[in-house]
mmCIF file of N, CA and C in Angstrom:
data_model
loop_
_atom_site.group_PDB
_atom_site.id
_atom_site.type_symbol
_atom_site.label_atom_id
_atom_site.label_comp_id
_atom_site.label_asym_id
_atom_site.label_seq_id
_atom_site.Cartn_x
_atom_site.Cartn_y
_atom_site.Cartn_z
ATOM 1 N N UNK A 6 36.308 -48.236 62.403
ATOM 2 C CA UNK A 6 35.429 -48.996 61.539
ATOM 3 C C UNK A 6 35.056 -48.204 60.294
ATOM 4 N N UNK A 7 34.771 -46.905 60.441
ATOM 5 C CA UNK A 7 34.425 -46.074 59.287
ATOM 6 C C UNK A 7 34.902 -44.660 59.538
ATOM 7 N N UNK A 8 35.411 -44.020 58.494
ATOM 8 C CA UNK A 8 35.771 -42.607 58.566
ATOM 9 C C UNK A 8 35.271 -41.916 57.311
ATOM 10 N N UNK A 9 34.875 -40.677 57.488
ATOM 11 C CA UNK A 9 34.356 -39.859 56.391
ATOM 12 C C UNK A 9 34.875 -38.450 56.593
ATOM 13 N N UNK A 10 35.178 -37.754 55.511
ATOM 14 C CA UNK A 10 35.551 -36.342 55.570
ATOM 15 C C UNK A 10 34.504 -35.543 54.809
ATOM 16 N N UNK A 11 34.078 -34.440 55.379
ATOM 17 C CA UNK A 11 33.058 -33.585 54.766
ATOM 18 C C UNK A 11 33.583 -32.160 54.756
ATOM 19 N N UNK A 12 33.471 -31.493 53.615
ATOM 20 C CA UNK A 12 33.821 -30.066 53.586
ATOM 21 C C UNK A 12 32.809 -29.311 52.741
ATOM 22 N N UNK A 13 32.599 -28.058 53.146
ATOM 23 C CA UNK A 13 31.621 -27.233 52.437
ATOM 24 C C UNK A 13 32.217 -26.755 51.126
ATOM 25 N N UNK A 14 31.378 -26.655 50.104
ATOM 26 C CA UNK A 14 31.849 -26.229 48.793
ATOM 27 C C UNK A 14 31.186 -24.929 48.354
ATOM 28 N N UNK A 15 29.881 -24.818 48.504
ATOM 29 C CA UNK A 15 29.147 -23.617 48.103
ATOM 30 C C UNK A 15 27.866 -23.541 48.903
ATOM 31 N N UNK A 16 27.673 -22.439 49.580
ATOM 32 C CA UNK A 16 26.477 -22.235 50.388
ATOM 33 C C UNK A 16 26.278 -23.423 51.323
ATOM 34 N N UNK A 17 25.203 -24.217 51.158
ATOM 35 C CA UNK A 17 24.956 -25.373 52.025
ATOM 36 C C UNK A 17 25.475 -26.684 51.433
ATOM 37 N N UNK A 18 26.030 -26.635 50.232
ATOM 38 C CA UNK A 18 26.519 -27.856 49.592
ATOM 39 C C UNK A 18 27.741 -28.404 50.325
ATOM 40 N N UNK A 19 27.778 -29.736 50.444
ATOM 41 C CA UNK A 19 28.856 -30.419 51.141
ATOM 42 C C UNK A 19 29.433 -31.513 50.252
ATOM 43 N N UNK A 20 30.745 -31.598 50.203
ATOM 44 C CA UNK A 20 31.430 -32.692 49.509
ATOM 45 C C UNK A 20 31.785 -33.733 50.558
ATOM 46 N N UNK A 21 31.397 -34.963 50.318
ATOM 47 C CA UNK A 21 31.599 -36.054 51.261
ATOM 48 C C UNK A 21 32.565 -37.054 50.638
ATOM 49 N N UNK A 22 33.608 -37.396 51.392
ATOM 50 C CA UNK A 22 34.603 -38.359 50.917
ATOM 51 C C UNK A 22 34.632 -39.535 51.881
ATOM 52 N N UNK A 23 34.325 -40.712 51.359
ATOM 53 C CA UNK A 23 34.342 -41.951 52.138
ATOM 54 C C UNK A 23 35.184 -42.962 51.362
ATOM 55 N N UNK A 24 36.362 -43.257 51.904
ATOM 56 C CA UNK A 24 37.346 -44.078 51.190
ATOM 57 C C UNK A 24 37.588 -43.443 49.824
ATOM 58 N N UNK A 25 37.338 -44.135 48.726
ATOM 59 C CA UNK A 25 37.554 -43.564 47.395
ATOM 60 C C UNK A 25 36.243 -43.109 46.743
ATOM 61 N N UNK A 26 35.195 -43.013 47.533
ATOM 62 C CA UNK A 26 33.887 -42.606 47.026
ATOM 63 C C UNK A 26 33.624 -41.137 47.338
ATOM 64 N N UNK A 27 32.917 -40.482 46.423
ATOM 65 C CA UNK A 27 32.538 -39.095 46.636
ATOM 66 C C UNK A 27 31.021 -38.961 46.523
ATOM 67 N N UNK A 28 30.445 -38.282 47.496
ATOM 68 C CA UNK A 28 29.009 -38.008 47.509
ATOM 69 C C UNK A 28 28.834 -36.522 47.773
ATOM 70 N N UNK A 29 27.601 -36.085 47.729
ATOM 71 C CA UNK A 29 27.334 -34.700 48.081
ATOM 72 C C UNK A 29 26.072 -34.626 48.921
ATOM 73 N N UNK A 30 25.965 -33.533 49.632
ATOM 74 C CA UNK A 30 24.773 -33.255 50.426
ATOM 75 C C UNK A 30 24.435 -31.783 50.244
ATOM 76 N N UNK A 31 23.179 -31.460 50.415
ATOM 77 C CA UNK A 31 22.728 -30.072 50.290
ATOM 78 C C UNK A 31 21.354 -29.984 50.934
ATOM 79 N N UNK A 32 20.886 -28.802 51.101
ATOM 80 C CA UNK A 32 19.516 -28.585 51.548
ATOM 81 C C UNK A 32 18.646 -28.310 50.335
ATOM 82 N N UNK A 33 17.368 -28.525 50.501
ATOM 83 C CA UNK A 33 16.428 -28.255 49.415
ATOM 84 C C UNK A 33 16.355 -26.754 49.149
ATOM 85 N N UNK A 34 15.836 -26.399 47.985
ATOM 86 C CA UNK A 34 15.656 -24.990 47.654
ATOM 87 C C UNK A 34 14.716 -24.317 48.652
ATOM 88 N N UNK A 35 13.744 -25.060 49.153
ATOM 89 C CA UNK A 35 12.793 -24.511 50.116
ATOM 90 C C UNK A 35 13.483 -24.073 51.406
ATOM 91 N N UNK A 36 14.637 -24.685 51.721
ATOM 92 C CA UNK A 36 15.387 -24.332 52.934
ATOM 93 C C UNK A 36 16.610 -23.469 52.617
ATOM 94 N N UNK A 37 16.687 -22.946 51.392
ATOM 95 C CA UNK A 37 17.769 -22.037 51.030
ATOM 96 C C UNK A 37 18.955 -22.687 50.357
ATOM 97 N N UNK A 38 18.892 -23.974 50.120
ATOM 98 C CA UNK A 38 19.982 -24.669 49.440
ATOM 99 C C UNK A 38 19.781 -24.675 47.939
ATOM 100 N N UNK A 39 20.687 -25.346 47.248
ATOM 101 C CA UNK A 39 20.599 -25.482 45.788
ATOM 102 C C UNK A 39 20.115 -26.862 45.368
ATOM 103 N N UNK A 40 19.767 -27.723 46.329
ATOM 104 C CA UNK A 40 19.241 -29.061 46.068
ATOM 105 C C UNK A 40 20.170 -29.881 45.173
ATOM 106 N N UNK A 41 21.473 -29.852 45.494
ATOM 107 C CA UNK A 41 22.470 -30.574 44.709
ATOM 108 C C UNK A 41 22.796 -31.957 45.267
ATOM 109 N N UNK A 42 22.041 -32.388 46.267
ATOM 110 C CA UNK A 42 22.250 -33.703 46.850
ATOM 111 C C UNK A 42 21.233 -33.922 47.943
ATOM 112 N N UNK A 43 21.208 -35.127 48.501
ATOM 113 C CA UNK A 43 20.287 -35.410 49.598
ATOM 114 C C UNK A 43 20.618 -34.532 50.808
ATOM 115 N N UNK A 44 19.596 -34.262 51.615
ATOM 116 C CA UNK A 44 19.855 -33.506 52.838
ATOM 117 C C UNK A 44 20.382 -34.465 53.913
ATOM 118 N N UNK A 45 20.878 -33.951 55.031
ATOM 119 C CA UNK A 45 21.467 -34.836 56.043
ATOM 120 C C UNK A 45 20.533 -35.936 56.556
ATOM 121 N N UNK A 46 19.246 -35.645 56.735
ATOM 122 C CA UNK A 46 18.333 -36.700 57.192
ATOM 123 C C UNK A 46 18.115 -37.753 56.111
ATOM 124 N N UNK A 47 18.102 -37.346 54.852
ATOM 125 C CA UNK A 47 17.991 -38.326 53.767
ATOM 126 C C UNK A 47 19.225 -39.218 53.720
ATOM 127 N N UNK A 48 20.389 -38.656 54.002
ATOM 128 C CA UNK A 48 21.602 -39.476 54.065
ATOM 129 C C UNK A 48 21.550 -40.435 55.245
ATOM 130 N N UNK A 49 21.031 -39.974 56.379
ATOM 131 C CA UNK A 49 20.874 -40.860 57.537
ATOM 132 C C UNK A 49 19.956 -42.029 57.196
ATOM 133 N N UNK A 50 18.815 -41.731 56.568
ATOM 134 C CA UNK A 50 17.893 -42.797 56.166
ATOM 135 C C UNK A 50 18.540 -43.714 55.131
ATOM 136 N N UNK A 51 19.339 -43.150 54.240
ATOM 137 C CA UNK A 51 20.042 -43.963 53.242
ATOM 138 C C UNK A 51 20.977 -44.961 53.909
ATOM 139 N N UNK A 52 21.678 -44.503 54.926
ATOM 140 C CA UNK A 52 22.581 -45.385 55.667
ATOM 141 C C UNK A 52 21.812 -46.529 56.316
ATOM 142 N N UNK A 53 20.705 -46.197 56.961
ATOM 143 C CA UNK A 53 19.892 -47.228 57.606
ATOM 144 C C UNK A 53 19.322 -48.193 56.570
ATOM 145 N N UNK A 54 18.831 -47.669 55.467
ATOM 146 C CA UNK A 54 18.262 -48.522 54.423
ATOM 147 C C UNK A 54 19.290 -49.422 53.777
ATOM 148 N N UNK A 55 20.465 -48.880 53.494
ATOM 149 C CA UNK A 55 21.528 -49.688 52.887
ATOM 150 C C UNK A 55 21.978 -50.789 53.839
ATOM 151 N N UNK A 56 22.165 -50.437 55.103
ATOM 152 C CA UNK A 56 22.576 -51.438 56.092
ATOM 153 C C UNK A 56 21.519 -52.530 56.217
ATOM 154 N N UNK A 57 20.258 -52.139 56.219
ATOM 155 C CA UNK A 57 19.166 -53.111 56.327
ATOM 156 C C UNK A 57 19.186 -54.067 55.149
ATOM 157 N N UNK A 58 19.254 -53.528 53.939
ATOM 158 C CA UNK A 58 19.233 -54.353 52.739
ATOM 159 C C UNK A 58 20.442 -55.288 52.675
ATOM 160 N N UNK A 59 21.622 -54.764 52.977
ATOM 161 C CA UNK A 59 22.840 -55.577 52.945
ATOM 162 C C UNK A 59 22.768 -56.696 53.983
ATOM 163 N N UNK A 60 22.351 -56.357 55.192
ATOM 164 C CA UNK A 60 22.273 -57.364 56.253
ATOM 165 C C UNK A 60 21.267 -58.451 55.914
ATOM 166 N N UNK A 61 20.104 -58.065 55.389
ATOM 167 C CA UNK A 61 19.100 -59.061 55.011
ATOM 168 C C UNK A 61 19.613 -59.967 53.902
ATOM 169 N N UNK A 62 20.315 -59.383 52.933
ATOM 170 C CA UNK A 62 20.879 -60.186 51.829
ATOM 171 C C UNK A 62 21.901 -61.182 52.374
ATOM 172 N N UNK A 63 22.789 -60.735 53.245
ATOM 173 C CA UNK A 63 23.801 -61.636 53.816
ATOM 174 C C UNK A 63 23.146 -62.774 54.590
ATOM 175 N N UNK A 64 22.147 -62.452 55.393
ATOM 176 C CA UNK A 64 21.453 -63.464 56.180
ATOM 177 C C UNK A 64 20.755 -64.469 55.258
ATOM 178 N N UNK A 65 20.042 -63.953 54.257
ATOM 179 C CA UNK A 65 19.302 -64.827 53.340
ATOM 180 C C UNK A 65 20.249 -65.737 52.553
ATOM 181 N N UNK A 66 21.397 -65.223 52.155
ATOM 182 C CA UNK A 66 22.366 -66.051 51.433
ATOM 183 C C UNK A 66 22.835 -67.212 52.296
ATOM 184 N N UNK A 67 23.088 -66.946 53.582
ATOM 185 C CA UNK A 67 23.507 -68.028 54.479
ATOM 186 C C UNK A 67 22.413 -69.068 54.651
ATOM 187 N N UNK A 68 21.164 -68.643 54.599
ATOM 188 C CA UNK A 68 20.027 -69.554 54.765
ATOM 189 C C UNK A 68 19.604 -70.209 53.453
ATOM 190 N N UNK A 69 20.136 -69.724 52.332
ATOM 191 C CA UNK A 69 19.740 -70.263 51.029
ATOM 192 C C UNK A 69 18.377 -69.743 50.563
ATOM 193 N N UNK A 70 17.950 -68.598 51.086
ATOM 194 C CA UNK A 70 16.667 -68.013 50.706
ATOM 195 C C UNK A 70 16.855 -67.073 49.520
ATOM 196 N N UNK A 71 15.943 -67.100 48.593
ATOM 197 C CA UNK A 71 15.992 -66.219 47.430
ATOM 198 C C UNK A 71 15.080 -65.008 47.688
ATOM 199 N N UNK A 72 15.702 -63.872 47.947
ATOM 200 C CA UNK A 72 14.926 -62.663 48.230
ATOM 201 C C UNK A 72 14.550 -61.888 46.986
ATOM 202 N N UNK A 73 15.269 -62.101 45.888
ATOM 203 C CA UNK A 73 15.053 -61.264 44.715
ATOM 204 C C UNK A 73 15.546 -59.859 45.020
ATOM 205 N N UNK A 74 14.853 -58.862 44.495
ATOM 206 C CA UNK A 74 15.215 -57.476 44.795
ATOM 207 C C UNK A 74 14.681 -57.104 46.169
ATOM 208 N N UNK A 75 15.501 -56.408 46.921
ATOM 209 C CA UNK A 75 15.096 -55.934 48.241
ATOM 210 C C UNK A 75 14.809 -54.442 48.139
ATOM 211 N N UNK A 76 13.668 -54.033 48.666
ATOM 212 C CA UNK A 76 13.308 -52.615 48.719
ATOM 213 C C UNK A 76 13.113 -52.234 50.180
ATOM 214 N N UNK A 77 13.742 -51.137 50.583
ATOM 215 C CA UNK A 77 13.585 -50.619 51.937
ATOM 216 C C UNK A 77 13.124 -49.174 51.794
ATOM 217 N N UNK A 78 11.915 -48.899 52.222
ATOM 218 C CA UNK A 78 11.381 -47.541 52.207
ATOM 219 C C UNK A 78 11.449 -46.989 53.620
ATOM 220 N N UNK A 79 11.944 -45.764 53.747
ATOM 221 C CA UNK A 79 12.124 -45.165 55.066
ATOM 222 C C UNK A 79 11.523 -43.764 55.098
ATOM 223 N N UNK A 80 11.028 -43.407 56.272
ATOM 224 C CA UNK A 80 10.467 -42.070 56.469
ATOM 225 C C UNK A 80 10.834 -41.598 57.863
ATOM 226 N N UNK A 81 11.403 -40.404 57.940
ATOM 227 C CA UNK A 81 11.705 -39.759 59.215
ATOM 228 C C UNK A 81 10.653 -38.693 59.446
ATOM 229 N N UNK A 82 10.146 -38.628 60.668
ATOM 230 C CA UNK A 82 9.189 -37.561 60.988
ATOM 231 C C UNK A 82 9.216 -37.259 62.477
ATOM 232 N N UNK A 83 8.676 -36.101 62.804
ATOM 233 C CA UNK A 83 8.497 -35.692 64.203
ATOM 234 C C UNK A 83 7.008 -35.663 64.501
ATOM 235 N N UNK A 84 6.639 -36.219 65.663
ATOM 236 C CA UNK A 84 5.229 -36.205 66.050
ATOM 237 C C UNK A 84 4.879 -34.859 66.681
ATOM 238 N N UNK A 85 3.643 -34.713 67.085
ATOM 239 C CA UNK A 85 3.150 -33.446 67.625
ATOM 240 C C UNK A 85 3.871 -33.032 68.903
ATOM 241 N N UNK A 86 4.406 -33.995 69.646
ATOM 242 C CA UNK A 86 5.138 -33.702 70.877
ATOM 243 C C UNK A 86 6.631 -33.470 70.618
ATOM 244 N N UNK A 87 7.066 -33.554 69.367
ATOM 245 C CA UNK A 87 8.471 -33.358 69.027
ATOM 246 C C UNK A 87 9.297 -34.629 69.036
ATOM 247 N N UNK A 88 8.655 -35.770 69.319
ATOM 248 C CA UNK A 88 9.372 -37.047 69.284
ATOM 249 C C UNK A 88 9.760 -37.405 67.858
ATOM 250 N N UNK A 89 10.961 -37.929 67.701
ATOM 251 C CA UNK A 89 11.454 -38.296 66.376
ATOM 252 C C UNK A 89 11.255 -39.782 66.115
ATOM 253 N N UNK A 90 10.838 -40.093 64.900
ATOM 254 C CA UNK A 90 10.513 -41.474 64.530
ATOM 255 C C UNK A 90 11.028 -41.792 63.129
ATOM 256 N N UNK A 91 11.371 -43.053 62.938
ATOM 257 C CA UNK A 91 11.695 -43.568 61.606
ATOM 258 C C UNK A 91 10.787 -44.749 61.354
ATOM 259 N N UNK A 92 10.099 -44.721 60.225
ATOM 260 C CA UNK A 92 9.298 -45.857 59.769
ATOM 261 C C UNK A 92 10.091 -46.557 58.675
ATOM 262 N N UNK A 93 10.212 -47.874 58.774
ATOM 263 C CA UNK A 93 10.953 -48.670 57.796
ATOM 264 C C UNK A 93 10.021 -49.749 57.274
ATOM 265 N N UNK A 94 9.852 -49.826 55.956
ATOM 266 C CA UNK A 94 9.002 -50.820 55.323
ATOM 267 C C UNK A 94 9.861 -51.658 54.380
ATOM 268 N N UNK A 95 9.747 -52.980 54.515
ATOM 269 C CA UNK A 95 10.548 -53.908 53.715
ATOM 270 C C UNK A 95 9.684 -54.597 52.669
ATOM 271 N N UNK A 96 10.285 -54.873 51.531
ATOM 272 C CA UNK A 96 9.623 -55.649 50.482
ATOM 273 C C UNK A 96 10.707 -56.381 49.698
ATOM 274 N N UNK A 97 10.439 -57.620 49.359
ATOM 275 C CA UNK A 97 11.334 -58.411 48.507
ATOM 276 C C UNK A 97 10.521 -58.949 47.342
ATOM 277 N N UNK A 98 11.138 -59.014 46.158
ATOM 278 C CA UNK A 98 10.425 -59.539 44.994
ATOM 279 C C UNK A 98 10.338 -61.060 45.022
ATOM 280 N N UNK A 99 11.191 -61.707 45.808
ATOM 281 C CA UNK A 99 11.142 -63.162 45.927
ATOM 282 C C UNK A 99 9.974 -63.615 46.788
ATOM 283 N N UNK A 100 9.553 -64.848 46.576
ATOM 284 C CA UNK A 100 8.456 -65.417 47.359
ATOM 285 C C UNK A 100 8.989 -65.898 48.702
ATOM 286 N N UNK A 101 8.444 -65.365 49.784
ATOM 287 C CA UNK A 101 8.870 -65.760 51.123
ATOM 288 C C UNK A 101 7.683 -66.269 51.917
ATOM 289 N N UNK A 102 7.943 -67.248 52.750
ATOM 290 C CA UNK A 102 6.922 -67.735 53.671
ATOM 291 C C UNK A 102 6.779 -66.720 54.807
ATOM 292 N N UNK A 103 5.644 -66.734 55.480
ATOM 293 C CA UNK A 103 5.396 -65.813 56.585
ATOM 294 C C UNK A 103 6.478 -65.945 57.654
ATOM 295 N N UNK A 104 6.896 -67.157 57.961
ATOM 296 C CA UNK A 104 7.941 -67.372 58.972
ATOM 297 C C UNK A 104 9.261 -66.724 58.537
ATOM 298 N N UNK A 105 9.571 -66.781 57.251
ATOM 299 C CA UNK A 105 10.787 -66.142 56.750
ATOM 300 C C UNK A 105 10.680 -64.622 56.873
ATOM 301 N N UNK A 106 9.518 -64.079 56.526
ATOM 302 C CA UNK A 106 9.308 -62.633 56.648
ATOM 303 C C UNK A 106 9.461 -62.186 58.102
ATOM 304 N N UNK A 107 8.883 -62.954 59.013
ATOM 305 C CA UNK A 107 8.984 -62.610 60.430
ATOM 306 C C UNK A 107 10.430 -62.656 60.900
ATOM 307 N N UNK A 108 11.188 -63.643 60.451
ATOM 308 C CA UNK A 108 12.594 -63.736 60.840
ATOM 309 C C UNK A 108 13.385 -62.563 60.276
ATOM 310 N N UNK A 109 13.103 -62.166 59.046
ATOM 311 C CA UNK A 109 13.801 -61.036 58.451
ATOM 312 C C UNK A 109 13.465 -59.729 59.167
ATOM 313 N N UNK A 110 12.245 -59.604 59.676
ATOM 314 C CA UNK A 110 11.899 -58.430 60.488
ATOM 315 C C UNK A 110 12.738 -58.410 61.768
ATOM 316 N N UNK A 111 12.936 -59.570 62.378
ATOM 317 C CA UNK A 111 13.783 -59.656 63.570
ATOM 318 C C UNK A 111 15.222 -59.265 63.245
ATOM 319 N N UNK A 112 15.714 -59.728 62.117
ATOM 320 C CA UNK A 112 17.081 -59.400 61.700
ATOM 321 C C UNK A 112 17.188 -57.902 61.421
ATOM 322 N N UNK A 113 16.209 -57.326 60.743
ATOM 323 C CA UNK A 113 16.225 -55.890 60.436
ATOM 324 C C UNK A 113 16.290 -55.054 61.707
ATOM 325 N N UNK A 114 15.634 -55.524 62.757
ATOM 326 C CA UNK A 114 15.619 -54.785 64.023
ATOM 327 C C UNK A 114 16.981 -54.804 64.710
ATOM 328 N N UNK A 115 17.900 -55.646 64.231
ATOM 329 C CA UNK A 115 19.200 -55.774 64.881
ATOM 330 C C UNK A 115 20.371 -55.488 63.939
ATOM 331 N N UNK A 116 20.129 -54.781 62.847
ATOM 332 C CA UNK A 116 21.242 -54.450 61.960
ATOM 333 C C UNK A 116 22.195 -53.492 62.673
ATOM 334 N N UNK A 117 23.454 -53.439 62.241
ATOM 335 C CA UNK A 117 24.410 -52.560 62.923
ATOM 336 C C UNK A 117 23.976 -51.090 63.000
ATOM 337 N N UNK A 118 23.488 -50.518 61.919
ATOM 338 C CA UNK A 118 23.096 -49.106 61.953
ATOM 339 C C UNK A 118 21.839 -48.917 62.797
ATOM 340 N N UNK A 119 20.921 -49.883 62.762
ATOM 341 C CA UNK A 119 19.739 -49.808 63.626
ATOM 342 C C UNK A 119 20.171 -49.741 65.083
ATOM 343 N N UNK A 120 21.080 -50.613 65.462
ATOM 344 C CA UNK A 120 21.563 -50.639 66.851
ATOM 345 C C UNK A 120 22.241 -49.327 67.234
ATOM 346 N N UNK A 121 23.030 -48.787 66.319
ATOM 347 C CA UNK A 121 23.703 -47.516 66.585
ATOM 348 C C UNK A 121 22.686 -46.413 66.843
ATOM 349 N N UNK A 122 21.667 -46.347 66.016
ATOM 350 C CA UNK A 122 20.639 -45.316 66.194
ATOM 351 C C UNK A 122 19.866 -45.515 67.490
ATOM 352 N N UNK A 123 19.501 -46.747 67.780
ATOM 353 C CA UNK A 123 18.688 -47.018 68.965
ATOM 354 C C UNK A 123 19.436 -46.797 70.276
ATOM 355 N N UNK A 124 20.741 -47.016 70.284
ATOM 356 C CA UNK A 124 21.478 -46.848 71.534
ATOM 357 C C UNK A 124 21.850 -45.403 71.796
ATOM 358 N N UNK A 125 21.637 -44.511 70.819
ATOM 359 C CA UNK A 125 21.965 -43.111 71.041
ATOM 360 C C UNK A 125 23.459 -42.906 71.178
ATOM 361 N N UNK A 126 24.215 -43.268 70.184
ATOM 362 C CA UNK A 126 25.662 -43.211 70.203
ATOM 363 C C UNK A 126 26.183 -41.819 70.550
ATOM 364 N N UNK A 127 27.135 -41.769 71.449
ATOM 365 C CA UNK A 127 27.741 -40.492 71.856
ATOM 366 C C UNK A 127 28.537 -39.896 70.701
ATOM 367 N N UNK A 128 28.515 -38.588 70.601
ATOM 368 C CA UNK A 128 29.284 -37.867 69.594
ATOM 369 C C UNK A 128 30.199 -36.884 70.319
ATOM 370 N N UNK A 129 31.498 -37.034 70.153
ATOM 371 C CA UNK A 129 32.481 -36.123 70.758
ATOM 372 C C UNK A 129 32.966 -35.164 69.671
ATOM 373 N N UNK A 130 32.917 -33.863 69.946
ATOM 374 C CA UNK A 130 33.294 -32.850 68.973
ATOM 375 C C UNK A 130 34.398 -31.974 69.555
ATOM 376 N N UNK A 131 35.391 -31.647 68.713
ATOM 377 C CA UNK A 131 36.493 -30.795 69.152
ATOM 378 C C UNK A 131 36.954 -29.913 68.018
ATOM 379 N N UNK A 132 37.605 -28.790 68.338
ATOM 380 C CA UNK A 132 38.240 -27.925 67.342
ATOM 381 C C UNK A 132 39.650 -28.412 67.129
ATOM 382 N N UNK A 133 40.137 -28.277 65.932
ATOM 383 C CA UNK A 133 41.518 -28.669 65.646
ATOM 384 C C UNK A 133 42.266 -27.485 65.090
#
């Protein structure tokens, strides 16, 4: 379904290749990086946010709803016990009825990337 290649370029900087697209990742200066791109958790949140926005747009188009601009704000944090959490806040510039907002919240809870994160997808790693 998706493949990505990542290779290190300088210190903590990473070049990311996805199909014909190129992105970068790095750590902040506070963590010893050069801050030349989002850190890995910011990229994870970006994936979730993009999937959420795209899925909501597709659903709304099928329903004939005008969402206007979609904004998805995300925050990753660890609680005092070490539990990891993501907070996701949605906003659309279009006028929506409460029932539409509630339905979109249900849809957001079932986006493909949301499901992947919630099910704890297995990761197999090997040397080549």
